[in-house]
CSV table of C-alpha atoms and ligand atoms in Angstrom, one decimal:
chain,number,residue,atom,x,y,z
A,11,MET,CA,-72.4,54.1,18.5
A,12,ARG,CA,-69.2,52.0,19.0
A,13,ARG,CA,-68.9,53.4,22.5
A,14,PHE,CA,-71.8,52.2,22.7
A,15,LEU,CA,-71.0,48.7,21.8
A,16,VAL,CA,-67.7,48.4,24.1
A,17,ALA,CA,-70.3,49.4,26.6
A,18,PHE,CA,-72.4,46.8,25.6
A,19,VAL,CA,-69.7,43.8,25.2
A,20,LEU,CA,-68.1,44.7,28.5
A,21,ALA,CA,-71.6,45.5,29.9
A,22,ILE,CA,-71.9,41.1,28.8
A,23,VAL,CA,-68.9,40.5,30.2
A,24,ALA,CA,-69.5,41.5,33.3
A,25,GLY,CA,-72.5,39.5,33.5
A,26,THR,CA,-71.5,36.4,32.5
A,27,ALA,CA,-68.9,36.2,35.2
A,28,LEU,CA,-70.1,35.6,38.8
A,29,TRP,CA,-68.0,38.8,40.3
A,30,ALA,CA,-66.8,42.0,38.8
A,31,GLN,CA,-64.1,42.1,40.9
A,32,ALA,CA,-61.0,39.2,40.7
A,33,PRO,CA,-62.0,36.2,42.5
A,34,ARG,CA,-61.1,35.3,46.5
A,35,ILE,CA,-61.4,31.7,47.0
A,36,GLY,CA,-61.9,29.8,49.6
A,37,VAL,CA,-60.3,26.4,50.0
A,38,PHE,CA,-61.3,24.5,53.5
A,39,ILE,CA,-59.8,21.2,54.5
A,40,PRO,CA,-61.7,19.0,56.5
A,41,GLY,CA,-58.7,17.0,57.3
A,42,VAL,CA,-54.9,18.3,57.0
A,43,ARG,CA,-53.8,18.9,53.8
A,44,GLU,CA,-49.8,16.8,54.3
A,45,GLY,CA,-50.5,13.0,53.8
A,46,SER,CA,-54.2,13.1,52.3
A,47,PRO,CA,-53.6,13.3,48.2
A,48,ILE,CA,-57.0,14.2,48.0
A,49,TYR,CA,-56.8,17.3,49.8
A,50,ASP,CA,-53.3,18.1,48.5
A,51,THR,CA,-54.5,17.6,45.1
A,52,MET,CA,-58.3,19.9,45.5
A,53,ALA,CA,-55.9,22.6,47.2
A,54,LYS,CA,-53.0,22.8,44.0
A,55,GLY,CA,-56.3,22.8,41.1
A,56,ALA,CA,-57.5,26.2,43.5
A,57,GLU,CA,-53.6,27.3,43.8
A,58,ARG,CA,-52.9,27.0,40.3
A,59,LEU,CA,-56.0,28.5,39.2
A,60,ALA,CA,-55.7,31.7,41.4
A,61,ALA,CA,-52.0,32.1,39.8
A,62,GLU,CA,-53.0,32.1,36.5
A,63,ILE,CA,-55.5,35.2,37.5
A,64,SER,CA,-54.4,38.7,37.9
A,65,GLY,CA,-55.5,40.1,41.6
A,66,ALA,CA,-57.5,36.5,42.3
A,67,SER,CA,-56.7,35.5,46.2
A,68,ILE,CA,-56.7,32.3,48.1
A,69,LYS,CA,-57.3,31.2,51.3
A,70,ILE,CA,-56.6,27.5,52.6
A,71,PHE,CA,-58.0,26.9,56.0
A,72,GLU,CA,-57.1,23.5,57.5
A,73,ALA,CA,-60.1,22.1,60.2
A,74,GLY,CA,-58.2,19.0,61.1
A,75,PHE,CA,-59.5,16.2,62.1
A,76,ASN,CA,-62.0,16.9,65.3
A,77,GLN,CA,-65.4,16.3,62.6
A,78,ALA,CA,-67.4,17.7,65.0
A,79,GLU,CA,-66.3,21.1,65.0
A,80,TRP,CA,-66.1,21.2,61.0
A,81,GLU,CA,-69.8,22.7,61.4
A,82,GLU,CA,-68.4,25.3,63.1
A,83,LYS,CA,-65.2,26.3,61.6
A,84,LEU,CA,-66.8,26.4,58.2
A,85,THR,CA,-69.6,28.6,59.2
A,86,SER,CA,-66.5,30.7,60.9
A,87,PHE,CA,-64.8,30.6,57.3
A,88,VAL,CA,-67.4,31.9,55.7
A,89,ALA,CA,-69.2,34.6,58.0
A,90,SER,CA,-65.7,36.7,57.4
A,91,GLY,CA,-66.7,37.2,53.9
A,92,LYS,CA,-63.6,37.3,52.7
A,93,PHE,CA,-64.8,35.0,49.5
A,94,ASP,CA,-67.0,34.3,46.2
A,95,ILE,CA,-66.4,31.1,46.0
A,96,VAL,CA,-65.9,27.9,49.4
A,97,ILE,CA,-64.9,24.7,47.7
A,98,THR,CA,-64.3,21.6,49.7
A,99,SER,CA,-63.3,17.9,49.1
A,100,ASN,CA,-65.3,14.9,51.1
A,101,PRO,CA,-68.7,12.8,51.3
A,102,SER,CA,-69.0,14.4,54.4
A,103,MET,CA,-69.4,17.9,52.8
A,104,PRO,CA,-72.8,18.1,52.5
A,105,GLU,CA,-74.4,18.1,54.7
A,106,LEU,CA,-72.4,20.6,56.6
A,107,VAL,CA,-72.7,23.0,53.6
A,108,ASN,CA,-75.9,22.9,52.9
A,109,ASN,CA,-76.7,24.0,57.3
A,110,VAL,CA,-73.7,27.0,56.9
A,111,SER,CA,-75.9,27.8,53.8
A,112,LYS,CA,-78.8,28.3,55.1
A,113,SER,CA,-77.0,30.8,56.9
A,114,PHE,CA,-75.5,32.4,54.2
A,115,PRO,CA,-77.6,32.4,51.6
A,116,LYS,CA,-75.4,34.3,48.9
A,117,GLN,CA,-72.1,32.2,49.8
A,118,LYS,CA,-71.3,29.9,46.8
A,119,PHE,CA,-69.6,26.5,47.0
A,120,ILE,CA,-68.3,23.6,46.0
A,121,CYS,CA,-67.9,20.5,47.2
A,122,LEU,CA,-65.4,17.6,45.6
A,123,ASP,CA,-65.9,13.9,46.1
A,124,GLY,CA,-69.6,14.4,47.6
A,125,TYR,CA,-73.3,14.4,45.7
A,126,LEU,CA,-75.6,17.4,47.1
A,127,PRO,CA,-78.1,18.1,44.5
A,128,GLY,CA,-81.2,21.2,44.5
A,129,ASN,CA,-79.5,23.2,46.4
A,130,PRO,CA,-79.2,26.4,44.3
A,131,ASN,CA,-75.8,27.6,45.5
A,132,VAL,CA,-73.7,24.3,46.0
A,133,TYR,CA,-72.2,22.3,43.0
A,134,SER,CA,-70.8,19.0,44.0
A,135,ALA,CA,-69.5,16.2,42.1
A,136,LEU,CA,-68.8,12.7,43.2
A,137,TYR,CA,-66.7,10.5,41.9
A,138,ASN,CA,-68.3,6.7,41.2
A,139,GLN,CA,-65.9,4.8,43.0
A,140,LEU,CA,-67.5,2.2,42.0
A,141,GLU,CA,-66.1,2.3,38.7
A,142,GLN,CA,-62.5,2.3,41.4
A,143,GLY,CA,-63.1,0.3,43.0
A,144,TYR,CA,-63.6,-2.5,40.8
A,145,VAL,CA,-60.6,-2.2,38.5
A,146,THR,CA,-58.3,-2.4,42.0
A,147,GLY,CA,-60.0,-4.9,43.3
A,148,TYR,CA,-59.7,-7.5,40.2
A,149,LEU,CA,-56.3,-6.6,40.2
A,150,ALA,CA,-55.7,-7.8,43.3
A,151,GLY,CA,-58.1,-10.8,43.3
A,152,LEU,CA,-55.7,-11.6,40.2
A,153,VAL,CA,-52.0,-11.2,41.6
A,154,SER,CA,-53.4,-13.2,44.8
A,155,ILE,CA,-53.9,-16.1,42.8
A,156,SER,CA,-51.5,-15.6,40.0
A,157,GLY,CA,-48.8,-17.9,42.7
A,158,MET,CA,-46.0,-14.8,42.6
A,159,LYS,CA,-43.9,-13.6,45.2
A,160,GLY,CA,-45.9,-12.7,48.1
A,161,THR,CA,-48.5,-14.3,47.1
A,162,ASN,CA,-50.6,-17.0,49.3
A,163,PRO,CA,-53.2,-19.5,48.0
A,164,ASP,CA,-55.2,-17.5,50.5
A,165,LYS,CA,-58.6,-16.1,48.9
A,166,LYS,CA,-57.9,-13.4,51.0
A,167,ILE,CA,-57.5,-9.4,50.4
A,168,GLY,CA,-57.5,-6.8,52.9
A,169,MET,CA,-59.0,-3.0,53.6
A,170,ILE,CA,-57.9,-0.3,56.1
A,171,ILE,CA,-60.1,2.6,56.2
A,172,GLY,CA,-60.4,5.3,58.4
A,173,GLN,CA,-64.2,4.6,59.0
A,174,ASN,CA,-67.1,3.4,57.7
A,175,TYR,CA,-69.1,6.3,55.6
A,176,PRO,CA,-72.0,5.8,52.7
A,177,VAL,CA,-70.0,6.4,50.1
A,178,MET,CA,-67.8,3.3,51.7
A,179,ASP,CA,-69.6,1.4,53.0
A,180,LYS,CA,-72.4,1.5,49.7
A,181,MET,CA,-69.8,2.5,46.5
A,182,ILE,CA,-65.6,1.7,47.5
A,183,ILE,CA,-66.0,-1.6,49.6
A,184,PRO,CA,-68.9,-3.1,47.0
A,185,GLY,CA,-66.5,-1.8,43.9
A,186,PHE,CA,-63.4,-3.9,44.9
A,187,MET,CA,-65.6,-6.2,46.7
A,188,GLN,CA,-66.9,-7.0,42.8
A,189,GLY,CA,-63.7,-7.1,41.2
A,190,LEU,CA,-62.3,-9.2,44.1
A,191,LYS,CA,-65.0,-12.1,43.0
A,192,ALA,CA,-64.8,-11.2,39.1
A,193,ALA,CA,-61.1,-12.9,39.5
A,194,ASP,CA,-62.4,-15.7,41.9
A,195,PRO,CA,-66.2,-15.8,43.5
A,196,ALA,CA,-64.4,-17.4,47.0
A,197,PHE,CA,-62.3,-14.1,47.5
A,198,GLN,CA,-63.2,-12.8,51.0
A,199,LEU,CA,-62.3,-9.1,52.0
A,200,ASP,CA,-61.2,-9.1,55.2
A,201,ILE,CA,-61.6,-4.6,56.5
A,202,ARG,CA,-60.4,-3.2,59.6
A,203,VAL,CA,-61.6,0.1,60.7
A,204,LEU,CA,-58.5,2.4,62.1
A,205,GLY,CA,-61.1,4.8,63.6
A,206,ASN,CA,-59.5,8.1,62.4
A,207,TRP,CA,-57.4,9.2,59.0
A,208,TYR,CA,-53.4,9.7,61.0
A,209,ASP,CA,-52.8,6.6,63.4
A,210,ALA,CA,-50.0,5.3,61.2
A,211,ALA,CA,-48.5,3.3,64.2
A,212,LYS,CA,-51.7,1.9,64.4
A,213,ALA,CA,-52.0,1.2,60.7
A,214,ALA,CA,-49.6,-1.0,60.6
A,215,ASP,CA,-50.9,-3.3,63.4
A,216,LEU,CA,-53.6,-4.1,61.3
A,217,SER,CA,-51.3,-4.4,58.5
A,218,ARG,CA,-50.1,-7.3,60.5
A,219,SER,CA,-52.2,-8.6,61.4
A,220,LEU,CA,-54.0,-8.5,57.8
A,221,TYR,CA,-51.2,-9.9,56.2
A,222,ALA,CA,-51.2,-12.6,59.1
A,223,ALA,CA,-54.2,-13.7,58.6
A,224,GLY,CA,-53.1,-14.4,54.7
A,225,ALA,CA,-54.1,-11.3,53.2
A,226,ASP,CA,-51.2,-11.1,50.7
A,227,ILE,CA,-52.9,-7.2,48.7
A,228,ILE,CA,-54.5,-4.7,50.9
A,229,LEU,CA,-55.9,-1.3,50.3
A,230,PRO,CA,-55.4,1.1,52.9
A,231,ILE,CA,-57.5,4.6,52.7
A,232,CYS,CA,-56.8,5.5,55.4
A,233,GLY,CA,-55.5,8.7,55.0
A,234,SER,CA,-51.6,10.1,56.1
A,235,ALA,CA,-52.3,6.6,58.5
A,236,SER,CA,-51.4,4.9,54.9
A,237,GLN,CA,-47.3,5.5,56.0
A,238,GLY,CA,-47.9,2.5,58.6
A,239,ALA,CA,-49.4,0.2,55.9
A,240,VAL,CA,-46.2,1.1,53.3
A,241,LYS,CA,-43.5,0.5,56.1
A,242,VAL,CA,-45.0,-3.2,57.0
A,243,ALA,CA,-45.9,-3.8,52.9
A,244,GLN,CA,-41.6,-3.2,52.5
A,245,GLU,CA,-40.7,-5.4,55.7
A,246,THR,CA,-43.1,-8.2,54.7
A,247,GLY,CA,-42.5,-8.3,51.4
A,248,LYS,CA,-46.2,-8.5,51.1
A,249,TYR,CA,-49.0,-5.8,48.4
A,250,LEU,CA,-50.8,-2.8,48.2
A,251,VAL,CA,-53.0,-1.5,45.5
A,252,PHE,CA,-53.3,2.5,45.7
A,253,PHE,CA,-56.6,4.8,46.2
A,254,ASP,CA,-56.3,8.0,45.1
A,255,ASP,CA,-53.0,9.7,43.8
A,256,ASN,CA,-49.7,7.8,42.0
A,257,GLU,CA,-47.9,6.3,44.9
A,258,PHE,CA,-45.8,4.4,43.4
A,259,ALA,CA,-42.6,5.7,44.9
A,260,ARG,CA,-43.5,5.1,48.2
A,261,ALA,CA,-42.5,1.2,47.9
A,262,PRO,CA,-42.0,0.8,44.0
A,263,ASP,CA,-41.4,-3.1,44.9
A,264,ASN,CA,-44.3,-3.7,47.0
A,265,ILE,CA,-47.5,-1.2,45.0
A,266,LEU,CA,-49.1,-2.8,42.4
A,267,GLY,CA,-51.0,-0.3,40.8
A,268,CYS,CA,-52.5,3.2,41.7
A,269,ALA,CA,-56.5,3.9,40.8
A,270,VAL,CA,-56.1,7.7,41.2
A,271,LEU,CA,-58.6,10.7,41.0
A,272,HIS,CA,-58.0,13.8,38.9
A,273,GLN,CA,-59.2,16.2,42.1
A,274,GLU,CA,-56.1,18.7,41.0
A,275,ASP,CA,-58.3,18.8,37.5
A,276,LEU,CA,-61.5,18.6,38.7
A,277,ALA,CA,-60.7,21.5,41.3
A,278,TYR,CA,-59.3,23.7,38.7
A,279,ARG,CA,-61.9,23.4,35.7
A,280,SER,CA,-64.8,23.9,38.5
A,281,LEU,CA,-63.9,26.9,40.3
A,282,LYS,CA,-62.9,28.4,36.3
A,283,ALA,CA,-65.9,27.6,35.2
A,284,ALA,CA,-67.7,29.2,38.8
A,285,ILE,CA,-65.8,32.2,38.1
A,286,GLU,CA,-67.0,32.3,34.3
A,287,GLY,CA,-70.2,32.5,35.7
A,288,LYS,CA,-70.8,28.8,33.3
A,289,LEU,CA,-70.7,26.4,36.4
A,290,PRO,CA,-74.6,24.4,37.0
A,291,PHE,CA,-75.0,25.1,40.3
A,292,GLY,CA,-77.6,23.4,42.6
A,293,LYS,CA,-76.5,20.4,40.0
A,294,ALA,CA,-74.7,17.1,41.0
A,295,ASP,CA,-72.4,15.5,39.1
A,296,VAL,CA,-71.3,11.4,39.0
A,297,VAL,CA,-67.7,11.6,37.0
A,298,GLY,CA,-65.8,8.3,36.8
A,299,MET,CA,-63.5,6.6,34.1
A,300,LYS,CA,-65.3,8.0,31.3
A,301,GLU,CA,-64.8,11.5,31.5
A,302,GLY,CA,-61.8,11.0,32.7
A,303,TYR,CA,-61.6,11.1,36.0
A,304,ILE,CA,-60.8,8.5,37.2
A,305,GLU,CA,-58.1,6.6,36.0
A,306,PHE,CA,-55.9,3.2,37.0
A,307,LEU,CA,-52.5,3.5,35.5
A,308,ASN,CA,-51.5,1.4,33.5
A,309,THR,CA,-48.9,2.3,32.2
A,310,ASN,CA,-46.2,3.5,34.7
A,311,PRO,CA,-43.3,2.1,34.9
A,312,ALA,CA,-43.2,-0.1,38.4
A,313,TYR,CA,-47.4,-1.6,37.2
A,314,ILE,CA,-45.3,-3.1,33.9
A,315,LYS,CA,-42.8,-4.1,36.2
A,316,ASN,CA,-44.8,-5.3,39.3
A,317,VAL,CA,-47.7,-7.1,37.1
A,318,PRO,CA,-47.2,-10.0,34.6
A,319,GLU,CA,-48.4,-9.4,30.8
A,320,PRO,CA,-52.1,-12.0,31.7
A,321,ILE,CA,-52.7,-10.1,34.3
A,322,ARG,CA,-52.4,-6.3,33.1
A,323,LYS,CA,-54.1,-7.3,29.5
A,324,LYS,CA,-57.2,-8.9,31.7
A,325,VAL,CA,-57.1,-5.0,33.8
A,326,ASP,CA,-56.5,-3.5,30.7
A,327,ALA,CA,-60.0,-5.2,29.5
A,328,ALA,CA,-61.9,-4.4,32.3
A,329,ILE,CA,-60.8,-0.7,32.1
A,330,GLN,CA,-61.5,-0.4,28.2
A,331,SER,CA,-65.4,-2.1,28.9
A,332,ILE,CA,-65.8,0.6,31.8
A,333,LYS,CA,-65.3,3.0,29.1
A,334,SER,CA,-67.6,1.5,26.6
A,335,GLY,CA,-70.5,1.4,28.7
A,336,GLN,CA,-70.2,-1.8,28.2
A,337,LEU,CA,-69.9,-2.7,31.7
A,338,THR,CA,-71.7,0.1,34.5
A,339,PHE,CA,-71.8,0.9,37.7
A,340,GLN,CA,-75.2,2.2,39.5
A,341,VAL,CA,-74.1,4.8,42.2
A,342,PRO,CA,-76.6,3.8,44.9
A,343,SER,CA,-78.5,6.5,46.9
A,344,LEU,CA,-76.2,7.5,49.8
B,21,LIG,N1,-59.5,10.8,53.1
B,21,LIG,C1,-58.2,11.3,53.6
B,21,LIG,O1,-56.7,10.9,52.3
B,21,LIG,N2,-57.7,11.6,54.1
B,21,LIG,C2,-58.4,11.8,55.3
B,21,LIG,O2,-58.2,13.2,56.1
B,21,LIG,C3,-60.0,11.9,55.1
B,21,LIG,N3,-61.0,12.0,56.0
B,21,LIG,C4,-62.3,11.6,55.9
B,21,LIG,C5,-62.5,12.5,56.4
B,21,LIG,C6,-65.0,11.7,56.4
B,21,LIG,C7,-66.0,12.3,57.0
B,21,LIG,C8,-65.0,11.6,54.9
B,21,LIG,C9,-67.0,11.1,55.5
B,21,LIG,C10,-64.2,10.8,54.9
B,21,LIG,C11,-62.6,10.9,54.6
B,21,LIG,N4,-61.1,10.6,54.1
B,21,LIG,C12,-60.0,11.7,53.8
B,21,LIG,C13,-62.0,10.0,52.2
B,21,LIG,C14,-62.4,10.2,51.3
B,21,LIG,O3,-63.0,11.7,51.0
B,21,LIG,C15,-62.3,9.9,50.2
B,21,LIG,O4,-63.7,8.7,50.5
B,21,LIG,C16,-60.7,8.4,50.1
B,21,LIG,O5,-59.9,9.4,50.1
B,21,LIG,C17,-60.9,7.1,49.0
B,21,LIG,O6,-61.0,8.1,47.9
């Protein structure tokens, strides 16, 4: 009887786990890990989990900046048959994952920073970047009109983006714009498109031209090219706000605020759930401030030093109304 019970319990445990053997995790980076925190943190989350499971293996593959090659590279990655689960990230990946999934119907995927409901082999999670944009824009607008050192009377804020894509055009930019307008409806957003995610020299040129045109604060969303924006902000005594990661250390006097994505935790938790047989494949989640996956770093010492208290209080109030559900942002169809 006892032996039967043990066997029964073991069978249940094995049945709930997705795989009988130690998990083999594949991390597909559509770009380069270095200099892009959104990819680096995904890889870190996967590494953290793999380190906790005895026998687990992990391979991190960087597909590089040529987007035309990604689908073929993802196909080879999957065709190797070496992975129980493949995790990737960015809003263009769901479509590629969906295509590759048709040829490899046994392969499970996790797609972060993307939205794809309905494929039974894919779990995806999209950040509500309307919220992230709103808080960052609100801060930028309030500082820009504050008259503090480094600002000017022009109601103009700059943005440098790697490229246009639906999440950028329908969520990040509109959210940021809405935040700016909440500070003052007269604000204008001057957006420059870099055309890639690595050219720091060109990002520096675009920053100089934005500051010269009257922007006092820039939001760079351009991967490792943001190094150029950091350099110019420091040279000119102007400001930056950041997405994705805690970037204060890169320019503690020039970075006003960081609205981070907890991508490491999302990668760790979704992989862990997949391995335990608990991840709802086929589902697409939307996560934001309430769920704890978007956070504005309002207690960072650099933020407290750089931003006057009355502005911080207004920003805190905005964060509170988002977290309490008083201020909501409907995710558009992408
Ligand atoms: N963000 C990066 O930081 N580095 C990249 O190399 C990068 N490449 C991207 C490529 C494509 C096709 C798309 C759609 C987005 C890319 N992003 C990249 C942006 C990223 O997904 C995210 O929107 C921003 O980091 C803002 O959170």
